[in-house]
Coordinates of C-alpha atoms and ligand atoms in Angstrom, one line a residue:
Chain A
M485 CA 0.0 0.0 0.0
N486 CA 3.0 2.3 0.5
N487 CA 3.3 2.9 -3.2
K488 CA 0.0 4.6 -3.3
T489 CA -0.1 8.4 -3.1
S490 CA -1.6 10.1 -0.1
R491 CA -4.0 12.8 -1.1
R492 CA -4.4 13.8 2.5
R493 CA -1.2 15.8 2.5
F494 CA -2.4 17.7 -0.5
L495 CA -5.6 18.5 1.2
Q496 CA -3.9 19.8 4.3
L497 CA -1.8 22.1 2.1
S498 CA -4.7 23.6 0.2
G499 CA -6.7 25.0 3.1
S500 CA -8.7 24.0 6.1
V501 CA -12.2 24.1 4.7
L502 CA -12.7 22.1 1.6
S503 CA -15.8 20.6 0.1
A504 CA -15.5 16.8 0.3
A505 CA -18.1 16.4 -2.4
S506 CA -16.5 18.7 -4.9
L507 CA -13.1 17.1 -4.3
G508 CA -14.6 13.7 -4.6
M509 CA -15.9 14.5 -8.0
W510 CA -12.7 16.1 -9.2
P511 CA -10.1 14.2 -11.1
L512 CA -7.7 14.0 -8.2
N513 CA -5.4 11.6 -10.0
L514 CA -4.4 14.6 -12.1
I515 CA -3.8 16.8 -9.1
A516 CA -1.5 14.4 -7.4
G517 CA 0.1 13.6 -10.7
N518 CA 3.8 14.2 -9.7
S519 CA 4.4 10.7 -8.3
G520 CA 3.4 8.5 -11.2
K521 CA 0.0 6.9 -11.3
P522 CA -1.7 7.0 -7.9
T523 CA -4.5 4.6 -7.0
T524 CA -7.4 5.6 -4.9
Y525 CA -7.9 3.6 -1.7
R526 CA -11.2 1.8 -1.5
V527 CA -13.1 1.3 1.8
V528 CA -16.2 -0.7 1.6
I529 CA -18.7 -0.6 4.5
V530 CA -21.3 -3.2 5.2
G531 CA -24.5 -1.8 6.9
G532 CA -25.8 1.8 6.8
G533 CA -26.9 1.9 10.5
F534 CA -25.4 3.9 13.4
G535 CA -21.9 2.3 13.1
G536 CA -21.6 2.1 9.3
A537 CA -23.1 5.4 8.2
T538 CA -21.1 7.3 10.8
C539 CA -17.8 5.6 9.8
A540 CA -18.5 6.3 6.1
K541 CA -19.1 10.0 6.8
Y542 CA -16.1 10.4 9.1
I543 CA -13.7 8.7 6.7
K544 CA -14.8 11.3 4.1
L545 CA -14.3 14.1 6.6
F546 CA -10.8 12.9 7.5
D547 CA -9.7 12.2 3.9
P548 CA -12.1 12.9 1.0
S549 CA -9.7 11.2 -1.5
I550 CA -10.6 7.8 -0.2
D551 CA -13.3 6.0 -2.2
V552 CA -16.0 5.1 0.3
T553 CA -18.8 2.6 -0.6
L554 CA -21.6 2.0 1.8
V555 CA -23.6 -1.2 1.1
E556 CA -27.0 -1.3 2.8
R557 CA -29.8 -3.8 2.3
D558 CA -32.6 -1.3 2.7
V559 CA -33.4 1.9 0.8
R560 CA -34.3 3.7 4.1
F561 CA -33.2 3.2 7.6
V562 CA -35.7 3.1 10.5
T563 CA -33.9 3.7 13.8
C564 CA -34.4 1.4 16.7
P565 CA -33.9 4.4 19.0
F566 CA -37.3 6.0 19.4
S567 CA -39.1 3.0 17.9
N568 CA -40.5 2.4 21.4
L569 CA -42.0 5.9 21.1
V570 CA -43.7 4.8 17.9
I571 CA -45.1 1.7 19.7
G572 CA -46.3 3.9 22.6
G573 CA -48.0 6.3 20.2
L574 CA -45.8 9.3 20.9
R575 CA -44.1 9.4 17.5
D576 CA -44.9 8.6 13.9
I577 CA -42.7 6.0 12.1
N578 CA -41.9 8.5 9.3
S579 CA -40.2 10.7 11.9
I580 CA -37.7 7.9 12.7
T581 CA -37.0 7.0 9.0
H582 CA -33.8 8.3 7.4
D583 CA -32.4 8.0 3.9
Y584 CA -28.9 8.2 2.4
S585 CA -29.3 11.2 0.1
V586 CA -27.2 13.6 2.2
L587 CA -24.4 11.1 2.7
K588 CA -24.3 10.6 -1.1
K589 CA -24.5 14.3 -2.1
K590 CA -22.7 16.1 0.6
Y591 CA -19.9 13.7 1.3
G592 CA -19.6 11.9 -2.0
I593 CA -20.2 8.4 -0.5
N594 CA -21.2 5.7 -3.0
V595 CA -24.3 4.2 -1.5
V596 CA -25.1 0.8 -2.9
Q597 CA -28.4 -1.0 -2.1
G598 CA -27.5 -4.6 -1.8
D599 CA -27.2 -7.6 0.4
V600 CA -23.6 -8.7 1.3
V601 CA -23.6 -12.5 1.3
D602 CA -19.9 -13.1 1.9
I603 CA -16.5 -11.6 2.3
D604 CA -13.4 -13.0 0.8
A605 CA -10.7 -12.0 3.3
V606 CA -7.9 -13.4 1.0
K607 CA -8.9 -11.7 -2.2
N608 CA -10.1 -8.6 -0.3
T609 CA -13.5 -8.7 -2.0
L610 CA -17.1 -8.4 -0.8
L611 CA -19.7 -10.5 -2.5
L612 CA -23.2 -9.2 -3.1
K613 CA -26.4 -11.3 -3.5
N614 CA -26.9 -9.9 -7.1
G615 CA -23.6 -11.6 -8.0
K616 CA -21.6 -8.4 -8.1
S617 CA -18.3 -8.2 -6.1
L618 CA -16.7 -5.2 -4.6
P619 CA -12.9 -5.1 -4.0
Y620 CA -11.6 -3.2 -1.0
D621 CA -8.4 -2.1 0.7
K622 CA -10.3 -1.9 4.0
A623 CA -13.7 -3.4 4.8
V624 CA -15.8 -2.2 7.7
V625 CA -18.6 -4.5 8.9
S626 CA -21.4 -3.0 11.0
P627 CA -24.4 -5.3 10.4
G628 CA -26.0 -4.9 13.8
I629 CA -27.5 -8.1 15.4
D630 CA -29.2 -11.2 14.3
F631 CA -31.4 -13.6 16.3
L632 CA -30.7 -17.1 17.6
W633 CA -34.0 -18.5 16.6
N634 CA -33.6 -21.9 18.2
S635 CA -33.0 -20.5 21.7
V636 CA -36.5 -21.5 22.8
E637 CA -38.7 -24.5 21.7
G638 CA -41.7 -24.0 19.5
Y639 CA -40.8 -20.7 17.9
T640 CA -39.2 -20.1 14.6
E641 CA -38.3 -17.1 12.3
K642 CA -41.6 -17.6 10.5
D643 CA -43.6 -16.7 13.7
V644 CA -42.4 -13.1 13.8
D645 CA -45.7 -11.6 12.6
I646 CA -47.7 -13.5 15.3
L647 CA -45.2 -12.9 18.1
P648 CA -43.2 -9.8 16.9
H649 CA -39.8 -9.1 18.3
A650 CA -39.7 -5.5 17.1
W651 CA -35.9 -5.5 17.9
K652 CA -35.1 -4.4 14.4
A653 CA -37.2 -1.3 13.6
G654 CA -39.5 -1.0 10.7
K655 CA -42.3 -3.4 9.8
Q656 CA -41.9 -5.2 13.1
T657 CA -42.4 -2.0 15.0
I658 CA -45.8 -1.5 13.2
V659 CA -46.8 -5.2 13.8
L660 CA -46.3 -4.8 17.5
K661 CA -48.0 -1.4 17.7
S662 CA -51.0 -2.7 15.7
Q663 CA -51.4 -5.7 18.0
I664 CA -51.4 -3.6 21.1
E665 CA -54.0 -1.2 19.5
A666 CA -56.2 -4.2 18.6
M667 CA -56.1 -6.0 21.9
P668 CA -59.1 -5.7 24.3
D669 CA -59.0 -3.6 27.4
G670 CA -57.9 -5.8 30.3
G671 CA -55.4 -7.8 28.1
V672 CA -51.9 -8.6 29.1
V673 CA -48.9 -7.6 27.1
V674 CA -46.1 -10.0 27.7
I675 CA -42.5 -8.9 27.0
V676 CA -39.9 -11.6 27.0
A677 CA -36.5 -9.9 27.6
P678 CA -33.3 -11.6 26.4
P679 CA -30.2 -12.6 28.3
N680 CA -27.0 -10.6 28.1
P681 CA -25.4 -9.6 25.9
F682 CA -28.0 -8.0 23.7
R683 CA -28.7 -4.7 21.7
C684 CA -29.8 -1.8 23.9
P685 CA -29.8 -3.0 27.6
P686 CA -32.4 -0.5 28.8
G687 CA -34.6 -1.1 25.6
P688 CA -37.1 -3.7 26.9
Y689 CA -37.8 -1.6 30.0
E690 CA -38.3 1.6 28.1
R691 CA -40.7 -0.3 25.9
A692 CA -42.7 -1.7 28.9
S693 CA -42.9 1.9 30.2
L694 CA -44.2 3.4 26.9
I695 CA -46.7 0.6 26.3
A696 CA -48.0 1.2 29.9
G697 CA -48.3 4.8 29.0
Y698 CA -50.5 4.0 26.0
L699 CA -52.5 1.4 28.0
K700 CA -53.1 3.8 30.9
Q701 CA -54.7 6.2 28.5
Y702 CA -56.7 3.9 26.2
K703 CA -57.0 0.5 28.0
P704 CA -56.6 1.2 31.7
K705 CA -57.5 -2.3 32.8
S706 CA -54.6 -3.8 30.9
K707 CA -51.1 -4.8 32.2
V708 CA -47.6 -5.4 31.1
V709 CA -45.6 -8.4 32.3
I710 CA -41.9 -8.6 31.7
L711 CA -40.5 -12.1 31.8
D712 CA -36.7 -11.6 32.1
A713 CA -33.9 -14.0 31.6
K714 CA -31.8 -11.9 33.9
Q715 CA -31.7 -11.1 37.7
K716 CA -31.3 -7.3 37.2
F717 CA -31.3 -4.8 34.4
S718 CA -30.0 -1.5 33.2
K719 CA -31.1 1.6 35.2
M720 CA -33.2 -0.8 37.3
P721 CA -33.8 1.4 40.3
L722 CA -34.7 4.4 38.1
F723 CA -37.2 2.3 36.1
T724 CA -38.9 0.7 39.1
Q725 CA -39.2 4.1 40.9
A726 CA -40.7 5.6 37.7
W727 CA -43.1 2.7 37.3
D728 CA -44.4 3.2 40.9
T729 CA -44.9 6.9 40.2
L730 CA -46.4 6.9 36.7
Y731 CA -47.9 3.4 36.3
P732 CA -48.6 1.9 39.7
G733 CA -49.6 -1.7 39.5
M734 CA -49.4 -1.8 35.7
I735 CA -46.0 -3.3 35.1
E736 CA -44.9 -6.6 36.6
W737 CA -41.2 -7.6 36.3
V738 CA -40.3 -11.3 36.8
A739 CA -36.7 -12.1 37.5
G740 CA -35.0 -15.1 35.8
T741 CA -34.9 -17.2 38.9
S742 CA -38.5 -16.4 39.8
G743 CA -40.0 -17.8 36.7
G744 CA -38.8 -15.2 34.2
R745 CA -36.7 -17.6 32.1
V746 CA -38.8 -18.6 29.0
T747 CA -37.9 -22.0 27.5
E748 CA -40.9 -22.8 25.3
I749 CA -43.5 -21.0 23.3
D750 CA -46.9 -22.1 22.0
V751 CA -47.3 -19.6 19.1
A752 CA -50.9 -20.4 18.2
K753 CA -52.0 -19.9 21.8
K754 CA -49.8 -16.9 22.4
T755 CA -48.5 -18.6 25.5
V756 CA -45.0 -18.8 26.8
F757 CA -43.7 -21.4 29.3
N758 CA -41.0 -20.6 31.9
E759 CA -38.4 -23.2 32.9
L760 CA -40.8 -24.3 35.8
G761 CA -43.4 -25.2 33.1
D762 CA -45.8 -22.4 34.1
P763 CA -47.9 -21.1 31.2
I764 CA -48.1 -17.4 30.8
A765 CA -50.6 -16.2 28.2
G766 CA -50.7 -12.8 26.6
A767 CA -53.1 -10.9 24.4
V768 CA -49.9 -9.7 22.9
V769 CA -46.5 -11.4 23.2
N770 CA -43.4 -9.5 22.4
Y771 CA -40.7 -12.2 22.3
I772 CA -37.2 -10.7 22.0
P773 CA -35.0 -13.6 21.0
H774 CA -31.4 -14.2 22.2
Q775 CA -28.9 -12.4 20.0
A776 CA -25.6 -12.6 18.2
A777 CA -23.6 -10.6 15.7
G778 CA -25.2 -9.9 12.3
A779 CA -25.3 -13.0 10.0
I780 CA -22.7 -11.7 7.6
A781 CA -20.2 -11.4 10.4
R782 CA -20.7 -15.1 11.2
K783 CA -20.6 -16.1 7.5
A784 CA -17.3 -14.2 7.0
D785 CA -15.8 -16.0 10.0
L786 CA -15.5 -12.8 12.1
T787 CA -17.2 -14.2 15.2
D788 CA -15.8 -16.4 18.0
A789 CA -17.5 -19.0 20.1
S790 CA -19.5 -16.3 21.9
G791 CA -21.2 -15.4 18.6
W792 CA -19.8 -11.9 18.6
C793 CA -16.7 -10.4 16.8
P794 CA -13.4 -10.0 18.7
V795 CA -11.5 -6.9 17.6
N796 CA -8.5 -4.8 18.4
Q797 CA -10.4 -2.3 20.6
K798 CA -8.4 0.7 19.3
T799 CA -8.7 0.2 15.6
F800 CA -11.7 -2.2 15.5
E801 CA -9.7 -4.4 13.1
S802 CA -10.9 -8.0 13.5
T803 CA -8.5 -10.2 15.4
K804 CA -9.5 -13.0 13.0
H805 CA -9.0 -11.3 9.6
K806 CA -6.7 -8.5 8.6
N807 CA -8.1 -5.4 6.9
I808 CA -11.6 -6.1 8.0
H809 CA -12.9 -3.9 10.9
V810 CA -16.0 -4.7 12.9
I811 CA -18.0 -2.0 14.7
G812 CA -21.4 -1.5 16.4
D813 CA -23.5 -4.2 18.0
S814 CA -21.6 -7.0 16.3
A815 CA -18.2 -6.1 17.8
V816 CA -17.0 -7.0 21.3
A817 CA -16.3 -3.5 22.6
T818 CA -17.2 -4.1 26.3
P819 CA -17.4 -2.1 28.5
L820 CA -19.0 0.0 25.8
P821 CA -22.7 -1.0 25.6
K822 CA -24.4 -2.2 22.4
S823 CA -26.1 1.2 21.7
G824 CA -26.5 3.5 18.8
Y825 CA -24.5 6.2 20.5
A826 CA -21.6 3.7 21.1
A827 CA -21.8 2.5 17.5
N828 CA -21.5 6.1 16.3
S829 CA -18.5 6.7 18.6
E830 CA -16.9 3.4 17.4
G831 CA -17.5 4.4 13.8
K832 CA -15.6 7.6 14.3
M833 CA -12.6 6.0 16.0
C834 CA -12.6 3.2 13.3
A835 CA -12.6 5.9 10.6
A836 CA -9.6 7.6 12.3
A837 CA -7.8 4.3 12.5
I838 CA -8.3 3.4 8.9
V839 CA -7.4 6.9 7.5
S840 CA -4.3 7.0 9.7
E841 CA -3.2 3.6 8.5
L842 CA -3.8 4.3 4.8
N843 CA -1.8 7.5 5.2
A844 CA 1.0 5.8 7.1
A845 CA 0.3 8.0 10.1
V846 CA 0.1 7.1 13.8
M847 CA -3.4 7.2 15.1
P848 CA -3.7 9.4 18.2
D849 CA -5.2 7.8 21.4
P850 CA -8.9 7.1 20.8
S851 CA -11.7 8.3 23.1
Y852 CA -15.3 6.9 23.3
S853 CA -18.4 7.9 25.0
N854 CA -22.0 6.8 25.5
T855 CA -25.2 8.5 26.3
C856 CA -28.4 6.6 26.4
Y857 CA -31.7 8.1 27.4
S858 CA -34.9 6.2 28.1
L859 CA -38.2 7.8 28.0
I860 CA -40.6 6.5 30.6
G861 CA -43.5 9.0 30.1
K862 CA -43.9 12.1 27.9
N863 CA -42.2 14.3 30.5
Y864 CA -40.1 11.7 32.3
G865 CA -36.7 10.9 31.0
I866 CA -33.7 9.0 32.6
S867 CA -30.2 8.4 31.3
V868 CA -27.0 6.4 31.5
A869 CA -23.7 7.8 30.3
A870 CA -19.9 7.2 30.5
V871 CA -16.6 8.1 29.0
Y872 CA -14.1 5.4 27.8
R873 CA -10.5 5.2 26.8
Y874 CA -8.1 2.6 25.5
D875 CA -5.5 1.5 28.0
G876 CA -3.1 0.1 25.5
N877 CA -4.8 -3.3 25.5
K878 CA -8.6 -2.8 25.9
I879 CA -11.3 -0.2 26.3
I880 CA -11.8 0.9 29.9
K881 CA -14.4 3.2 31.5
V882 CA -12.7 6.4 32.9
K883 CA -12.9 6.1 36.7
G884 CA -15.4 8.5 38.2
S885 CA -17.1 9.2 34.9
G886 CA -20.6 8.3 34.0
G887 CA -23.4 6.5 35.8
I888 CA -27.2 6.7 35.8
S889 CA -29.4 9.7 36.6
P890 CA -29.7 10.4 40.3
I891 CA -32.4 8.4 42.1
K892 CA -33.3 11.5 44.1
A893 CA -34.4 14.1 41.6
D894 CA -37.4 16.3 41.2
D895 CA -40.0 16.5 38.4
S896 CA -38.1 19.3 36.7
F897 CA -35.0 17.1 36.4
R898 CA -37.0 14.2 34.9
R899 CA -38.7 16.7 32.6
A900 CA -35.4 18.2 31.5
E901 CA -34.0 14.7 30.7
A902 CA -37.2 14.1 28.6
L903 CA -36.4 17.2 26.6
Y904 CA -32.8 16.2 26.2
T905 CA -34.0 12.7 25.1
S906 CA -35.7 14.2 22.0
S907 CA -32.8 16.6 21.3
W908 CA -30.4 13.6 21.7
Y909 CA -32.4 11.8 18.9
A910 CA -32.3 14.8 16.6
N911 CA -28.6 15.3 17.1
I912 CA -27.4 11.7 16.9
T913 CA -29.3 11.0 13.7
R914 CA -28.0 14.3 12.2
D915 CA -24.4 13.3 13.1
T916 CA -24.9 9.9 11.6
F917 CA -27.0 10.5 8.4
S918 CA -26.4 14.2 7.4
Chain B
M1412 CA 6.7 22.6 -14.4
Q1413 CA 5.1 20.0 -12.3
F1414 CA 5.0 22.5 -9.4
V1415 CA 3.2 25.1 -11.5
K1416 CA 0.7 22.6 -12.8
L1417 CA 0.0 21.5 -9.2
A1418 CA -0.4 25.1 -8.0
L1419 CA -2.8 25.8 -10.8
W1420 CA -4.9 22.8 -10.1
R1421 CA -4.9 23.8 -6.4
C1422 CA -6.2 27.3 -7.2
L1423 CA -9.0 25.8 -9.4
V1424 CA -10.1 23.4 -6.7
V1425 CA -10.2 26.1 -4.1
M1426 CA -12.2 28.3 -6.4
L1427 CA -14.6 25.5 -7.2
V1428 CA -15.1 24.8 -3.5
G1429 CA -17.3 27.9 -3.2
L1430 CA -19.7 26.5 -5.8
F1431 CA -20.5 23.4 -3.8
Q1432 CA -22.0 22.8 -0.4
S1433 CA -19.2 23.3 2.0
V1434 CA -18.1 20.5 4.4
S1435 CA -15.6 21.2 7.1
A1436 CA -12.8 18.7 7.0
E1437 CA -11.5 17.1 10.2
T1438 CA -7.9 16.7 11.1
I1439 CA -6.9 13.5 12.9
D1440 CA -5.3 14.8 16.1
Q1441 CA -5.8 14.4 19.9
R1442 CA -8.2 17.3 19.9
T1443 CA -10.4 15.7 17.4
M1444 CA -10.3 12.3 19.0
L1445 CA -11.5 13.7 22.3
S1446 CA -14.1 16.0 20.8
I1447 CA -15.9 14.1 18.1
T1448 CA -17.6 11.7 20.5
C1449 CA -19.3 14.8 21.9
S1450 CA -20.7 15.7 18.5
G1451 CA -23.2 12.9 18.8
C1452 CA -25.2 15.3 21.0
H1453 CA -23.6 18.8 20.3
S1454 CA -23.9 19.5 16.6
D1455 CA -22.9 22.6 14.7
E1456 CA -26.5 24.0 15.1
N1457 CA -28.9 24.1 17.9
V1458 CA -31.2 21.1 17.5
G1459 CA -33.7 21.1 20.4
A1460 CA -32.7 21.5 24.1
I1461 CA -29.1 20.4 23.8
P1462 CA -27.1 23.5 22.9
S1463 CA -24.6 23.7 20.1
I1464 CA -21.2 24.8 21.5
A1465 CA -19.6 25.3 18.1
G1466 CA -17.8 28.7 17.9
K1467 CA -18.3 29.5 21.6
P1468 CA -15.2 31.1 23.2
A1469 CA -12.7 28.5 24.3
Q1470 CA -12.6 29.9 27.8
Y1471 CA -16.3 29.7 28.2
I1472 CA -16.4 26.0 27.2
E1473 CA -13.4 25.2 29.4
K1474 CA -14.9 26.9 32.4
A1475 CA -18.3 25.2 31.9
L1476 CA -16.7 21.8 31.6
I1477 CA -14.6 22.3 34.7
D1478 CA -17.5 23.6 36.7
F1479 CA -19.7 20.6 35.6
R1480 CA -16.9 18.2 36.5
D1481 CA -16.2 19.7 39.9
D1482 CA -20.0 19.9 40.7
K1483 CA -19.9 23.7 40.8
R1484 CA -22.5 24.0 38.1
S1485 CA -25.6 21.8 38.2
S1486 CA -26.5 19.6 35.3
T1487 CA -28.4 16.5 34.3
V1488 CA -25.8 14.6 32.4
M1489 CA -22.8 16.9 31.8
G1490 CA -21.3 16.3 35.2
R1491 CA -21.2 12.6 34.5
H1492 CA -19.4 13.3 31.2
A1493 CA -17.0 16.0 32.3
K1494 CA -15.7 13.7 35.1
G1495 CA -14.1 11.7 32.2
Y1496 CA -11.6 14.4 31.3
S1497 CA -8.5 16.0 32.8
D1498 CA -7.8 19.7 32.8
A1499 CA -5.5 19.3 29.8
E1500 CA -8.1 17.3 27.9
I1501 CA -10.9 19.8 28.6
K1502 CA -8.7 22.5 27.2
L1503 CA -8.3 20.6 24.0
I1504 CA -12.0 20.0 23.7
A1505 CA -12.7 23.7 24.3
E1506 CA -10.2 24.6 21.6
Y1507 CA -11.8 22.2 19.1
F1508 CA -15.3 23.4 19.5
S1509 CA -14.4 27.1 19.6
A1510 CA -12.6 26.7 16.3
K1511 CA -15.7 25.1 14.7
Ligands
LIG2412 C1 -36.1 -0.9 20.9 C2 -34.7 -0.3 20.8 C3 -34.4 0.9 21.3 C4 -33.1 1.4 21.2 N1 -32.9 2.7 21.7 C5 -31.6 3.2 21.7 C6 -31.4 4.5 22.2 O1 -32.3 5.2 22.7 N2 -30.1 4.9 22.2 C7 -29.1 4.2 21.7 O2 -28.0 4.7 21.7 N3 -29.3 2.9 21.1 C8 -30.5 2.4 21.1 N4 -30.8 1.2 20.6 C9 -29.6 0.4 20.1 C10 -29.3 0.7 18.7 O3 -30.3 0.6 17.8 C11 -28.1 -0.2 18.2 O4 -27.2 -0.4 19.2 C12 -27.5 0.3 16.9 O5 -28.4 0.4 15.9 C13 -26.2 -0.4 16.5 O6 -25.7 0.1 15.3 P1 -25.1 -1.0 14.3 O7 -24.4 -0.1 13.2 O8 -24.3 -2.0 14.9 O9 -26.4 -1.7 13.7 P2 -27.6 -1.1 12.9 O10 -27.8 0.3 13.3 O11 -28.7 -2.0 13.1 O12 -27.2 -1.1 11.4 C14 -27.0 -2.3 10.7 C15 -27.4 -2.1 9.3 O13 -26.7 -3.1 8.5 C16 -27.6 -3.6 7.5 N5 -27.2 -5.0 7.1 C17 -27.0 -6.0 8.0 N6 -26.5 -7.1 7.3 C18 -26.3 -6.6 6.0 C19 -25.8 -7.3 4.8 N7 -25.4 -8.5 4.9 N8 -25.8 -6.6 3.7 C20 -26.2 -5.3 3.7 N9 -26.7 -4.6 4.7 C21 -26.7 -5.3 5.9 C22 -29.0 -3.6 8.2 O14 -30.0 -3.5 7.2 C23 -28.9 -2.3 9.0 O15 -29.4 -1.2 8.3 C24 -32.1 0.7 20.6 C25 -32.4 -0.6 20.1 C26 -33.7 -1.1 20.2 C27 -33.9 -2.5 19.7

């Protein structure tokens, strides 16, 4: 790779504010023409979600001369963040749907709609379902999660329209919302929460809250039961306190050892069975399956026995295959959580690592952060946050930083965090998609 | 000759820049590494309740972060974030955003 010309140096010479798009369109090969025939580096990114879209954008911001291709299965991206607000009737699905037009036009990213079916780590090539292949110098894989369908008996992938997971946003979000709207007053909504690790640790509990918010208003005799594989959960004291305040008696949480662990499902009867054999029936059952890295990560041999992808936590390069980087939910980036904010943060650091390497420069020390809000009611928000660094070997949380919202706080504090929740959404999606 | 050609191209490119939507390039340095993880919430424009800090005086940002960190200024989440940075790092972050 050393014989390739770095255009980055040229860009730094020509001024601080440059239009990436105009440079991207310009015949740069001519500009850098004094060192023979330069080749443009190609970075191909799998998945246009929080990790992938952010990484594509920041590579272009760092070095517009790199040819960046973003391969995404769907034309539009519906965010999981705020999909619980759609289910609870506080938001319209269109308001959480984003497209790639700005990434294309403003940053000169090639956005390709397609399904990546395999990666050839020897030939450095990505294979698409339509038979096309895309060569790369660097590949970034950010496919999110996939489900382990066989983790309970009696339930398969075909049952998702009867017992929706809604853990990938879009059609599933609407299926779950419609079922809740159609159920009779007095019905029970059963949420089956997965074991660790899974995407968005506070997600099932935010969902329970916002469903209860809807039920309180329209079907006040109804209830939400959370059957949990775990003994505790994210922001637990804050959630339970808020449930007592806003939805007394409406949300029941069952711990793993108290009968929360679901092992079998009777799809036709919308009934789940815990490991003790007790049947729990719901008017609506939101079964959230056990999770692992996105299927393409497994296909491309980027996962280990855990089902997730081990990476160098500074560069996010796979420890299994060179020149393939894995970010977002699929990567093992603990203690960073599997969140959209963390995926965005990882996308930026991975972009810096790739651009530094392609320009034969040393990457400065990375820094990562996370901020996850959960909305419990329209005017009631809570958060968890932290700052992380790389200690030379792995990611660590900076001592003293972060934590959850204070348990002792007044209404105005919770209201302020609810306001910040919607501003958070507007800002993170802007940083990722435009 | 090569140099003249290069200089001419460069002028042309700089002129053309004005015709297109402008994007501010980012330099990969310690300042940027520390600051871009903040941009997930603090963008270059005010979007809702979270303020943009782009272009604010460096001293103002530095003082705000130190006060948040040392619990001299009340906040919802900023105290929890600011506790993740040293004085020197806060200075770099303040410089980054004030130059935006
Ligand atoms: C209900 C819910 C609420 C949440 N709320 C929050 C929140 O408030 N805050 C927060 O920070 N996080 C939240 N999250 C978590 C957040 O959604 C994820 O952590 C984040 O999306 C991870 O980013 P990613 O890039 O890894 O995956 P994704 O954002 O899911 O992106 C992956 C993309 O890759 C595409 N893809 C996958 N495989 C292929 C392939 N083979 N070929 C082509 N394209 C492919 C997919 O179509 C998808 O668009 C929530 C999650 C859920 C389920």
